[in-house]
PDB file of C-alpha atoms in Angstrom:
ATOM      1  CA  MET A   1       0.000   0.000   0.000  1.00 87.00           C
ATOM      2  CA  THR A   2       2.905   2.371   0.708  1.00 90.00           C
ATOM      3  CA  THR A   3       4.213   1.807  -2.804  1.00 91.00           C
ATOM      4  CA  LEU A   4       0.785   2.268  -4.357  1.00 87.00           C
ATOM      5  CA  THR A   5       0.535   5.577  -2.521  1.00 92.00           C
ATOM      6  CA  ASP A   6       4.026   6.728  -3.510  1.00 94.00           C
ATOM      7  CA  ALA A   7       3.354   5.998  -7.183  1.00 94.00           C
ATOM      8  CA  PRO A   8       0.390   8.357  -7.747  1.00 92.00           C
ATOM      9  CA  ALA A   9       2.179  10.964  -5.604  1.00 93.00           C
ATOM     10  CA  ALA A  10       5.061  10.777  -8.092  1.00 94.00           C
ATOM     11  CA  ALA A  11       2.660  11.080 -11.017  1.00 92.00           C
ATOM     12  CA  ILE A  12       0.844  14.050  -9.486  1.00 90.00           C
ATOM     13  CA  GLY A  13       3.933  15.838  -8.233  1.00 92.00           C
ATOM     14  CA  TRP A  14       6.493  15.247 -10.971  1.00 94.00           C
ATOM     15  CA  GLY A  15       4.578  14.077 -14.040  1.00 91.00           C
ATOM     16  CA  ALA A  16       5.988  12.622 -17.272  1.00 92.00           C
ATOM     17  CA  ASP A  17       5.836  13.523 -20.957  1.00 91.00           C
ATOM     18  CA  ASP A  18       5.701   9.964 -22.303  1.00 91.00           C
ATOM     19  CA  ARG A  19       5.520   6.352 -21.156  1.00 90.00           C
ATOM     20  CA  GLU A  20       9.278   5.885 -21.121  1.00 91.00           C
ATOM     21  CA  GLN A  21       9.756   8.864 -18.825  1.00 93.00           C
ATOM     22  CA  ALA A  22       6.859   7.642 -16.683  1.00 93.00           C
ATOM     23  CA  VAL A  23       8.485   4.238 -16.172  1.00 91.00           C
ATOM     24  CA  ALA A  24      11.803   5.941 -15.375  1.00 93.00           C
ATOM     25  CA  LEU A  25      10.046   8.124 -12.798  1.00 95.00           C
ATOM     26  CA  LEU A  26       8.366   5.123 -11.194  1.00 95.00           C
ATOM     27  CA  ALA A  27      11.767   3.407 -11.033  1.00 95.00           C
ATOM     28  CA  ARG A  28      12.768   6.087  -8.497  1.00 94.00           C
ATOM     29  CA  VAL A  29       9.843   5.161  -6.246  1.00 95.00           C
ATOM     30  CA  PRO A  30      11.440   3.089  -3.444  1.00 93.00           C
ATOM     31  CA  GLY A  31       9.025   0.177  -3.588  1.00 93.00           C
ATOM     32  CA  LEU A  32       9.296  -0.102  -7.370  1.00 94.00           C
ATOM     33  CA  ALA A  33      13.055   0.389  -7.786  1.00 93.00           C
ATOM     34  CA  ASP A  34      13.773  -3.372  -7.649  1.00 93.00           C
ATOM     35  CA  GLN A  35      10.727  -4.424  -9.658  1.00 93.00           C
ATOM     36  CA  SER A  36      10.641  -5.439 -13.306  1.00 92.00           C
ATOM     37  CA  THR A  37       9.827  -3.042 -16.115  1.00 89.00           C
ATOM     38  CA  ASP A  38       6.583  -4.920 -16.694  1.00 91.00           C
ATOM     39  CA  ARG A  39       5.560  -4.413 -13.068  1.00 91.00           C
ATOM     40  CA  ARG A  40       6.254  -0.675 -13.289  1.00 92.00           C
ATOM     41  CA  ALA A  41       4.341  -0.537 -16.582  1.00 91.00           C
ATOM     42  CA  SER A  42       1.382  -2.129 -14.805  1.00 93.00           C
ATOM     43  CA  VAL A  43       1.504   0.545 -12.113  1.00 93.00           C
ATOM     44  CA  ARG A  44       1.650   3.202 -14.816  1.00 92.00           C
ATOM     45  CA  ALA A  45      -1.450   1.705 -16.449  1.00 92.00           C
ATOM     46  CA  TRP A  46      -3.204   1.678 -13.072  1.00 92.00           C
ATOM     47  CA  ILE A  47      -2.470   5.410 -12.645  1.00 92.00           C
ATOM     48  CA  ALA A  48      -3.734   6.001 -16.199  1.00 91.00           C
ATOM     49  CA  ASP A  49      -7.011   4.383 -15.138  1.00 90.00           C
ATOM     50  CA  LEU A  50      -7.214   6.867 -12.265  1.00 85.00           C
ATOM     51  CA  TYR A  51      -6.315   9.813 -14.520  1.00 86.00           C
ATOM     52  CA  PRO A  52      -7.059   8.854 -18.132  1.00 88.00           C
ATOM     53  CA  PRO A  53      -4.696  10.449 -20.670  1.00 88.00           C
ATOM     54  CA  PRO A  54      -6.273  12.647 -23.371  1.00 86.00           C
ATOM     55  CA  THR A  55      -4.171  10.856 -26.034  1.00 86.00           C
ATOM     56  CA  GLN A  56      -2.450   7.496 -26.249  1.00 84.00           C
ATOM     57  CA  ASP A  57       0.948   9.220 -26.392  1.00 86.00           C
ATOM     58  CA  LEU A  58       0.721  10.369 -22.787  1.00 90.00           C
ATOM     59  CA  PRO A  59       1.296   8.018 -19.835  1.00 92.00           C
ATOM     60  CA  TRP A  60      -1.568   9.461 -17.781  1.00 90.00           C
ATOM     61  CA  GLY A  61      -3.779  12.520 -17.669  1.00 84.00           C
ATOM     62  CA  ASP A  62      -2.290  15.990 -17.575  1.00 69.00           C
ATOM     63  CA  LEU A  63      -3.655  16.963 -14.198  1.00 61.00           C
ATOM     64  CA  GLN A  64      -5.280  20.365 -14.050  1.00 66.00           C
ATOM     65  CA  PRO A  65      -5.419  22.323 -10.759  1.00 64.00           C
ATOM     66  CA  ASP A  66      -6.946  19.714  -8.506  1.00 78.00           C
ATOM     67  CA  ARG A  67      -7.440  20.584  -4.835  1.00 82.00           C
ATOM     68  CA  LEU A  68      -7.953  16.955  -3.864  1.00 84.00           C
ATOM     69  CA  ALA A  69      -4.737  15.917  -5.646  1.00 87.00           C
ATOM     70  CA  GLU A  70      -2.850  18.808  -4.037  1.00 89.00           C
ATOM     71  CA  ARG A  71      -4.098  17.784  -0.606  1.00 89.00           C
ATOM     72  CA  PHE A  72      -3.140  14.173  -1.254  1.00 91.00           C
ATOM     73  CA  LEU A  73       0.357  15.189  -2.431  1.00 92.00           C
ATOM     74  CA  GLY A  74       0.932  17.536   0.494  1.00 92.00           C
ATOM     75  CA  ARG A  75      -0.168  14.993   3.066  1.00 93.00           C
ATOM     76  CA  HIS A  76       1.913  12.219   1.526  1.00 94.00           C
ATOM     77  CA  LEU A  77       5.089  14.287   1.253  1.00 93.00           C
ATOM     78  CA  HIS A  78       4.548  15.399   4.841  1.00 92.00           C
ATOM     79  CA  THR A  79       4.354  11.814   6.112  1.00 92.00           C
ATOM     80  CA  THR A  80       7.013  10.476   3.687  1.00 93.00           C
ATOM     81  CA  PRO A  81       9.603  13.291   3.528  1.00 86.00           C
ATOM     82  CA  GLY A  82      12.351  11.224   1.901  1.00 92.00           C
ATOM     83  CA  LEU A  83      10.272  10.531  -1.206  1.00 94.00           C
ATOM     84  CA  ALA A  84      10.643  14.091  -2.525  1.00 95.00           C
ATOM     85  CA  ASP A  85      14.435  13.858  -2.439  1.00 95.00           C
ATOM     86  CA  GLN A  86      14.517  10.554  -4.319  1.00 93.00           C
ATOM     87  CA  LEU A  87      12.176  11.753  -7.045  1.00 95.00           C
ATOM     88  CA  THR A  88      13.777  15.185  -7.435  1.00 95.00           C
ATOM     89  CA  LEU A  89      17.392  14.079  -7.975  1.00 92.00           C
ATOM     90  CA  ALA A  90      16.847  13.206 -11.654  1.00 92.00           C
ATOM     91  CA  ALA A  91      13.900  15.527 -12.360  1.00 94.00           C
ATOM     92  CA  ASP A  92      14.023  17.487 -15.609  1.00 95.00           C
ATOM     93  CA  PRO A  93      13.017  21.206 -15.681  1.00 94.00           C
ATOM     94  CA  ALA A  94       9.400  20.487 -16.631  1.00 94.00           C
ATOM     95  CA  GLN A  95       9.039  17.990 -13.780  1.00 95.00           C
ATOM     96  CA  ALA A  96      10.660  20.436 -11.371  1.00 96.00           C
ATOM     97  CA  ILE A  97       8.233  23.198 -12.344  1.00 95.00           C
ATOM     98  CA  ARG A  98       5.297  20.830 -11.980  1.00 93.00           C
ATOM     99  CA  LEU A  99       6.485  19.689  -8.553  1.00 95.00           C
ATOM    100  CA  LEU A 100       7.006  23.222  -7.267  1.00 96.00           C
ATOM    101  CA  THR A 101       3.631  24.342  -8.607  1.00 93.00           C
ATOM    102  CA  MET A 102       1.741  21.464  -7.012  1.00 92.00           C
ATOM    103  CA  TYR A 103       3.769  21.554  -3.790  1.00 94.00           C
ATOM    104  CA  THR A 104       3.353  25.322  -3.404  1.00 94.00           C
ATOM    105  CA  ARG A 105      -0.377  25.040  -3.961  1.00 92.00           C
ATOM    106  CA  ALA A 106      -0.497  22.225  -1.396  1.00 92.00           C
ATOM    107  CA  VAL A 107       1.428  24.339   1.129  1.00 92.00           C
ATOM    108  CA  ALA A 108      -1.202  27.071   0.781  1.00 90.00           C
ATOM    109  CA  HIS A 109      -4.079  24.583   1.255  1.00 87.00           C
ATOM    110  CA  PRO A 110      -6.053  25.599   4.381  1.00 86.00           C
ATOM    111  CA  VAL A 111      -5.939  22.077   5.803  1.00 88.00           C
ATOM    112  CA  PHE A 112      -2.172  22.286   6.309  1.00 89.00           C
ATOM    113  CA  THR A 113      -2.044  25.780   7.880  1.00 81.00           C
ATOM    114  CA  HIS A 114       1.512  26.264   6.561  1.00 83.00           C
ATOM    115  CA  ARG A 115       2.850  23.105   8.216  1.00 91.00           C
ATOM    116  CA  LEU A 116       4.519  22.189   4.901  1.00 94.00           C
ATOM    117  CA  ASP A 117       6.372  25.484   4.380  1.00 95.00           C
ATOM    118  CA  ALA A 118       9.626  24.402   6.023  1.00 95.00           C
ATOM    119  CA  ALA A 119       9.756  21.100   4.137  1.00 96.00           C
ATOM    120  CA  LEU A 120       9.340  22.803   0.767  1.00 96.00           C
ATOM    121  CA  ILE A 121      11.952  25.430   1.610  1.00 97.00           C
ATOM    122  CA  GLU A 122      14.479  22.821   2.725  1.00 96.00           C
ATOM    123  CA  LEU A 123      13.830  20.691  -0.378  1.00 97.00           C
ATOM    124  CA  CYS A 124      14.598  23.674  -2.613  1.00 96.00           C
ATOM    125  CA  VAL A 125      17.747  24.506  -0.661  1.00 96.00           C
ATOM    126  CA  ARG A 126      19.034  20.905  -0.703  1.00 95.00           C
ATOM    127  CA  HIS A 127      18.434  20.579  -4.445  1.00 96.00           C
ATOM    128  CA  ALA A 128      19.177  24.136  -5.549  1.00 95.00           C
ATOM    129  CA  ASN A 129      21.027  22.828  -8.614  1.00 93.00           C
ATOM    130  CA  VAL A 130      17.752  21.245  -9.830  1.00 95.00           C
ATOM    131  CA  LEU A 131      15.091  23.498  -8.331  1.00 96.00           C
ATOM    132  CA  ALA A 132      16.465  27.073  -8.171  1.00 95.00           C
ATOM    133  CA  LYS A 133      15.771  28.054 -11.794  1.00 94.00           C
ATOM    134  CA  PRO A 134      12.307  26.418 -11.809  1.00 95.00           C
ATOM    135  CA  ALA A 135      11.573  28.134  -8.486  1.00 96.00           C
ATOM    136  CA  ILE A 136      12.343  31.527 -10.051  1.00 95.00           C
ATOM    137  CA  ARG A 137       9.870  30.837 -12.824  1.00 93.00           C
ATOM    138  CA  THR A 138       7.231  29.245 -10.602  1.00 94.00           C
ATOM    139  CA  ALA A 139       7.322  32.099  -8.068  1.00 94.00           C
ATOM    140  CA  THR A 140       5.817  34.389 -10.710  1.00 91.00           C
ATOM    141  CA  GLN A 141       2.976  31.989 -11.504  1.00 90.00           C
ATOM    142  CA  VAL A 142       1.552  30.829  -8.171  1.00 91.00           C
ATOM    143  CA  GLU A 143      -0.728  32.696  -5.804  1.00 89.00           C
ATOM    144  CA  ALA A 144       1.356  32.102  -2.656  1.00 91.00           C
ATOM    145  CA  PRO A 145       5.060  32.058  -3.612  1.00 94.00           C
ATOM    146  CA  GLN A 146       6.383  32.866  -0.115  1.00 95.00           C
ATOM    147  CA  PRO A 147       8.071  29.447   0.522  1.00 96.00           C
ATOM    148  CA  LEU A 148       9.802  29.590  -2.867  1.00 97.00           C
ATOM    149  CA  LEU A 149      10.981  33.147  -2.207  1.00 96.00           C
ATOM    150  CA  ALA A 150      12.283  32.148   1.226  1.00 97.00           C
ATOM    151  CA  ALA A 151      14.206  29.274  -0.363  1.00 97.00           C
ATOM    152  CA  LEU A 152      15.658  31.528  -3.078  1.00 96.00           C
ATOM    153  CA  HIS A 153      16.862  33.987  -0.439  1.00 95.00           C
ATOM    154  CA  ARG A 154      18.429  31.100   1.482  1.00 95.00           C
ATOM    155  CA  VAL A 155      20.375  29.703  -1.481  1.00 94.00           C
ATOM    156  CA  LEU A 156      21.926  33.122  -2.113  1.00 93.00           C
ATOM    157  CA  SER A 157      23.469  32.904   1.359  1.00 88.00           C
ATOM    158  CA  SER A 158      25.448  29.784   0.487  1.00 85.00           C
ATOM    159  CA  PRO A 159      29.232  30.371   0.678  1.00 81.00           C
ATOM    160  CA  ASP A 160      29.730  27.903  -2.190  1.00 80.00           C
ATOM    161  CA  ILE A 161      27.693  29.808  -4.757  1.00 86.00           C
ATOM    162  CA  ASN A 162      29.798  30.997  -7.700  1.00 87.00           C
ATOM    163  CA  THR A 163      29.610  33.960 -10.048  1.00 88.00           C
ATOM    164  CA  LYS A 164      28.568  31.862 -13.055  1.00 90.00           C
ATOM    165  CA  THR A 165      25.576  30.460 -11.184  1.00 90.00           C
ATOM    166  CA  LEU A 166      24.569  33.919  -9.974  1.00 90.00           C
ATOM    167  CA  GLN A 167      24.720  35.249 -13.525  1.00 89.00           C
ATOM    168  CA  GLU A 168      22.577  32.365 -14.809  1.00 89.00           C
ATOM    169  CA  TRP A 169      19.981  33.011 -12.118  1.00 90.00           C
ATOM    170  CA  GLY A 170      20.172  36.734 -12.749  1.00 84.00           C
ATOM    171  CA  ASN A 171      18.966  36.190 -16.300  1.00 82.00           C
ATOM    172  CA  GLN A 172      15.795  34.457 -15.079  1.00 78.00           C
ATOM    173  CA  PRO A 173      13.605  36.977 -13.219  1.00 71.00           C
ATOM    174  CA  PRO A 174      11.514  39.288 -15.395  1.00 70.00           C
ATOM    175  CA  ARG A 175      11.941  43.020 -14.847  1.00 65.00           C
ATOM    176  CA  THR A 176       8.270  43.477 -14.041  1.00 66.00           C
ATOM    177  CA  SER A 177       7.986  40.798 -11.354  1.00 77.00           C
ATOM    178  CA  HIS A 178       6.845  42.285  -8.055  1.00 85.00           C
ATOM    179  CA  ALA A 179       7.241  38.938  -6.282  1.00 88.00           C
ATOM    180  CA  LEU A 180      10.912  38.608  -7.209  1.00 91.00           C
ATOM    181  CA  ALA A 181      11.931  42.260  -6.896  1.00 91.00           C
ATOM    182  CA  ASP A 182      13.555  41.977  -3.444  1.00 93.00           C
ATOM    183  CA  TRP A 183      15.292  38.734  -4.370  1.00 94.00           C
ATOM    184  CA  ALA A 184      16.596  40.256  -7.608  1.00 92.00           C
ATOM    185  CA  VAL A 185      18.200  43.052  -5.582  1.00 94.00           C
ATOM    186  CA  GLN A 186      19.831  40.520  -3.244  1.00 94.00           C
ATOM    187  CA  LEU A 187      21.111  38.450  -6.171  1.00 94.00           C
ATOM    188  CA  THR A 188      22.537  41.481  -7.989  1.00 94.00           C
ATOM    189  CA  ALA A 189      24.166  42.690  -4.765  1.00 95.00           C
ATOM    190  CA  CYS A 190      25.811  39.255  -4.457  1.00 94.00           C
ATOM    191  CA  LEU A 191      27.162  39.651  -7.989  1.00 94.00           C
ATOM    192  CA  VAL A 192      28.544  43.078  -7.071  1.00 95.00           C
ATOM    193  CA  ASP A 193      30.308  41.587  -4.035  1.00 94.00           C
ATOM    194  CA  ASN A 194      31.713  38.689  -6.076  1.00 92.00           C
ATOM    195  CA  HIS A 195      33.123  40.967  -8.777  1.00 94.00           C
ATOM    196  CA  ARG A 196      34.518  43.333  -6.150  1.00 95.00           C
ATOM    197  CA  ARG A 197      36.337  40.495  -4.356  1.00 92.00           C
ATOM    198  CA  ARG A 198      37.785  39.273  -7.648  1.00 92.00           C
ATOM    199  CA  SER A 199      38.751  42.806  -8.734  1.00 94.00           C
ATOM    200  CA  ASN A 200      36.763  42.251 -11.927  1.00 95.00           C
ATOM    201  CA  LEU A 201      36.128  45.878 -12.868  1.00 96.00           C
ATOM    202  CA  PRO A 202      34.032  45.257 -16.036  1.00 96.00           C
ATOM    203  CA  GLY A 203      31.790  42.804 -14.188  1.00 95.00           C
ATOM    204  CA  LEU A 204      31.559  45.161 -11.215  1.00 96.00           C
ATOM    205  CA  ALA A 205      30.537  48.094 -13.397  1.00 96.00           C
ATOM    206  CA  MET A 206      27.853  46.097 -15.203  1.00 95.00           C
ATOM    207  CA  SER A 207      26.474  44.621 -11.962  1.00 95.00           C
ATOM    208  CA  LEU A 208      26.355  48.046 -10.296  1.00 96.00           C
ATOM    209  CA  ASN A 209      24.397  49.407 -13.250  1.00 93.00           C
ATOM    210  CA  ASN A 210      21.970  46.470 -12.965  1.00 92.00           C
ATOM    211  CA  LEU A 211      21.748  46.948  -9.198  1.00 94.00           C
ATOM    212  CA  SER A 212      20.771  50.571  -9.743  1.00 93.00           C
ATOM    213  CA  ILE A 213      17.951  49.444 -12.030  1.00 90.00           C
ATOM    214  CA  ARG A 214      16.783  46.835  -9.498  1.00 91.00           C
ATOM    215  CA  PHE A 215      16.787  49.396  -6.676  1.00 92.00           C
ATOM    216  CA  GLY A 216      14.845  51.738  -8.948  1.00 90.00           C
ATOM    217  CA  ASP A 217      12.218  49.037  -9.501  1.00 86.00           C
ATOM    218  CA  LEU A 218      11.693  48.956  -5.715  1.00 89.00           C
ATOM    219  CA  GLY A 219      11.463  52.737  -5.456  1.00 89.00           C
ATOM    220  CA  ARG A 220      14.705  52.914  -3.442  1.00 92.00           C
ATOM    221  CA  ARG A 221      15.902  55.973  -5.305  1.00 90.00           C
ATOM    222  CA  GLU A 222      18.857  56.990  -3.143  1.00 91.00           C
ATOM    223  CA  LYS A 223      20.320  53.468  -3.256  1.00 94.00           C
ATOM    224  CA  ALA A 224      19.783  53.398  -7.019  1.00 92.00           C
ATOM    225  CA  LEU A 225      21.648  56.692  -7.365  1.00 90.00           C
ATOM    226  CA  GLU A 226      24.481  55.441  -5.154  1.00 93.00           C
ATOM    227  CA  ALA A 227      24.913  52.273  -7.236  1.00 95.00           C
ATOM    228  CA  ILE A 228      24.901  54.006 -10.634  1.00 90.00           C
ATOM    229  CA  THR A 229      27.343  56.658  -9.406  1.00 90.00           C
ATOM    230  CA  GLU A 230      29.852  53.954  -8.526  1.00 94.00           C
ATOM    231  CA  ALA A 231      29.183  52.179 -11.844  1.00 94.00           C
ATOM    232  CA  ILE A 232      30.039  55.326 -13.772  1.00 89.00           C
ATOM    233  CA  GLN A 233      33.269  55.735 -11.825  1.00 91.00           C
ATOM    234  CA  ALA A 234      34.217  52.204 -12.862  1.00 94.00           C
ATOM    235  CA  TYR A 235      33.266  52.778 -16.511  1.00 91.00           C
ATOM    236  CA  ARG A 236      35.225  56.056 -16.632  1.00 87.00           C
ATOM    237  CA  HIS A 237      38.289  54.183 -15.421  1.00 92.00           C
ATOM    238  CA  LEU A 238      37.759  51.464 -18.041  1.00 94.00           C
ATOM    239  CA  THR A 239      37.316  53.932 -20.894  1.00 85.00           C
ATOM    240  CA  GLU A 240      40.687  55.494 -20.102  1.00 87.00           C
ATOM    241  CA  THR A 241      42.420  52.347 -21.369  1.00 89.00           C
ATOM    242  CA  GLN A 242      39.718  50.664 -23.514  1.00 89.00           C
ATOM    243  CA  PRO A 243      37.490  53.403 -24.959  1.00 78.00           C
ATOM    244  CA  ASP A 244      36.353  51.347 -27.964  1.00 78.00           C
ATOM    245  CA  THR A 245      35.080  48.621 -25.649  1.00 85.00           C
ATOM    246  CA  PHE A 246      33.436  50.593 -22.843  1.00 86.00           C
ATOM    247  CA  LEU A 247      32.415  54.001 -24.228  1.00 79.00           C
ATOM    248  CA  LEU A 248      28.877  52.876 -25.035  1.00 78.00           C
ATOM    249  CA  ASP A 249      28.521  51.228 -21.619  1.00 84.00           C
ATOM    250  CA  LEU A 250      29.543  54.531 -20.036  1.00 81.00           C
ATOM    251  CA  ALA A 251      26.987  56.369 -22.156  1.00 78.00           C
ATOM    252  CA  ALA A 252      24.233  53.929 -21.140  1.00 80.00           C
ATOM    253  CA  SER A 253      25.173  54.328 -17.479  1.00 83.00           C
ATOM    254  CA  LEU A 254      25.069  58.114 -17.823  1.00 79.00           C
ATOM    255  CA  ASN A 255      21.584  57.674 -19.250  1.00 78.00           C
ATOM    256  CA  ASN A 256      20.665  55.654 -16.164  1.00 80.00           C
ATOM    257  CA  LEU A 257      22.256  58.276 -13.895  1.00 79.00           C
ATOM    258  CA  SER A 258      20.161  61.026 -15.478  1.00 78.00           C
ATOM    259  CA  ILE A 259      16.993  59.079 -14.671  1.00 78.00           C
ATOM    260  CA  ARG A 260      18.067  58.527 -11.056  1.00 81.00           C
ATOM    261  CA  LEU A 261      18.966  62.196 -10.616  1.00 74.00           C
ATOM    262  CA  GLY A 262      15.608  63.233 -12.056  1.00 74.00           C
ATOM    263  CA  GLN A 263      13.801  60.900  -9.661  1.00 71.00           C
ATOM    264  CA  VAL A 264      15.386  62.551  -6.619  1.00 72.00           C
ATOM    265  CA  GLY A 265      14.560  66.053  -7.847  1.00 66.00           C
ATOM    266  CA  ARG A 266      17.928  67.004  -9.337  1.00 68.00           C
ATOM    267  CA  GLN A 267      16.584  67.691 -12.824  1.00 62.00           C
ATOM    268  CA  GLU A 268      19.188  70.261 -13.886  1.00 63.00           C
ATOM    269  CA  GLU A 269      22.033  67.832 -13.167  1.00 67.00           C
ATOM    270  CA  ALA A 270      20.069  65.076 -14.866  1.00 55.00           C
ATOM    271  CA  LEU A 271      19.618  67.128 -18.029  1.00 55.00           C
ATOM    272  CA  GLU A 272      23.319  67.932 -18.136  1.00 62.00           C
ATOM    273  CA  THR A 273      24.136  64.245 -17.664  1.00 59.00           C
ATOM    274  CA  ILE A 274      21.832  63.001 -20.417  1.00 58.00           C
ATOM    275  CA  THR A 275      23.271  65.572 -22.812  1.00 61.00           C
ATOM    276  CA  GLY A 276      26.708  64.169 -22.051  1.00 58.00           C
ATOM    277  CA  ALA A 277      25.453  60.651 -22.638  1.00 54.00           C
ATOM    278  CA  ILE A 278      24.178  61.584 -26.107  1.00 52.00           C
ATOM    279  CA  ARG A 279      27.513  63.181 -26.947  1.00 53.00           C
ATOM    280  CA  HIS A 280      29.259  59.956 -25.916  1.00 53.00           C
ATOM    281  CA  ARG A 281      27.086  57.951 -28.292  1.00 53.00           C
ATOM    282  CA  LEU A 282      27.561  60.398 -31.142  1.00 48.00           C
ATOM    283  CA  ALA A 283      31.311  60.264 -30.550  1.00 50.00           C
ATOM    284  CA  GLU A 284      31.153  56.695 -31.770  1.00 53.00           C
ATOM    285  CA  ILE A 285      30.364  58.141 -35.252  1.00 44.00           C
ATOM    286  CA  ARG A 286      27.925  55.307 -35.712  1.00 52.00           C
ATOM    287  CA  PRO A 287      24.685  56.810 -34.379  1.00 50.00           C
ATOM    288  CA  VAL A 288      22.517  54.790 -36.764  1.00 48.00           C
ATOM    289  CA  VAL A 289      23.767  51.545 -35.245  1.00 45.00           C
ATOM    290  CA  HIS A 290      22.554  52.702 -31.830  1.00 51.00           C
ATOM    291  CA  GLN A 291      19.421  54.501 -32.997  1.00 54.00           C
ATOM    292  CA  LYS A 292      17.163  52.965 -30.352  1.00 59.00           C
ATOM    293  CA  GLU A 293      19.510  53.971 -27.527  1.00 57.00           C
ATOM    294  CA  LEU A 294      19.710  57.511 -28.906  1.00 56.00           C
ATOM    295  CA  GLU A 295      15.935  57.719 -29.186  1.00 58.00           C
ATOM    296  CA  TRP A 296      15.617  56.579 -25.568  1.00 57.00           C
ATOM    297  CA  SER A 297      18.127  59.209 -24.436  1.00 57.00           C
ATOM    298  CA  LEU A 298      16.241  61.923 -26.324  1.00 57.00           C
ATOM    299  CA  ALA A 299      12.979  60.791 -24.731  1.00 63.00           C
ATOM    300  CA  VAL A 300      14.559  61.036 -21.275  1.00 59.00           C
ATOM    301  CA  MET A 301      15.844  64.503 -22.159  1.00 56.00           C
ATOM    302  CA  GLU A 302      12.352  65.647 -23.129  1.00 62.00           C
ATOM    303  CA  TRP A 303      10.928  64.223 -19.912  1.00 59.00           C
ATOM    304  CA  LEU A 304      13.524  66.104 -17.856  1.00 55.00           C
ATOM    305  CA  ARG A 305      12.876  69.341 -19.709  1.00 59.00           C
ATOM    306  CA  SER A 306       9.138  68.987 -19.137  1.00 64.00           C
ATOM    307  CA  THR A 307       9.659  68.445 -15.401  1.00 61.00           C
ATOM    308  CA  ILE A 308      11.951  71.480 -15.216  1.00 56.00           C
ATOM    309  CA  ASP A 309       9.434  73.623 -17.116  1.00 56.00           C
ATOM    310  CA  GLY A 310       6.701  72.350 -14.839  1.00 55.00           C
ATOM    311  CA  ASP A 311       8.666  73.347 -11.738  1.00 53.00           C
ATOM    312  CA  GLU A 312       9.359  76.783 -13.144  1.00 47.00           C
ATOM    313  CA  GLY A 313       5.682  77.218 -13.988  1.00 45.00           C
ATOM    314  CA  THR A 314       4.751  76.301 -10.441  1.00 41.00           C
ATOM    315  CA  ARG A 315       7.218  78.804  -9.036  1.00 39.00           C
TER     316      ARG A 315
END
């Protein structure tokens, strides 16, 4: 009976795209690991009877949001905590996303009153190499992402995390995600620290520019201004020896600085800065190549001028 409970939990929590993947998943269920392929195929067919597949190509039904299934999965993982580890080790990204979606929905189920939060967080931390990227994506798609966010904050505290991993994760969160905004700031700050320790000035400059944008997304305007100011100092130093490589990055950062200055009420300085940024881009004598960037800079300039004119009109 334990095995016949583990098996549908695996199907509900991890899923499979075809029969071969389904049999491989069931092979990770403890009670089926030493059974024959035929026996596992029989269990798969039994699950298909419970959840009929819409086509013969699928091993079982593609479960839609199902509160009963979520409750079953949450209760079973709570009473059999080791099962999640065994099934997650070889999970592919689609299975990981499915697991985190179902598990997160189960955690939020009223019957559990958040008793599953810690288990989900610890699972994500233990298997960050498998679950971190899917957790970033899933956190933007579920109603109660708090356990996933707590896990993502925890994994950033690991002393073993490397710059490459941070950069990969940094490419995941969308700019407009309110749920991930705080975590994105923490991640970018970690990148800044890593580049600073390694004396990697190009990486530091880029990460500081990104950190300024992330702080701006949170409305932390003074911190955003502080970060972009340091980024520009780094880019100015880089352009002294490698102008062809970093001049456009400096111009883009000056564009960012003008926005930050405007947001804290320093419009005159902002206008002067954006004018300098445009000159930097034109100095490349290839303005057509960077037409979109130039158009954006001109739009910022017009916005600053309108705010200055508005202030003068008020006075």
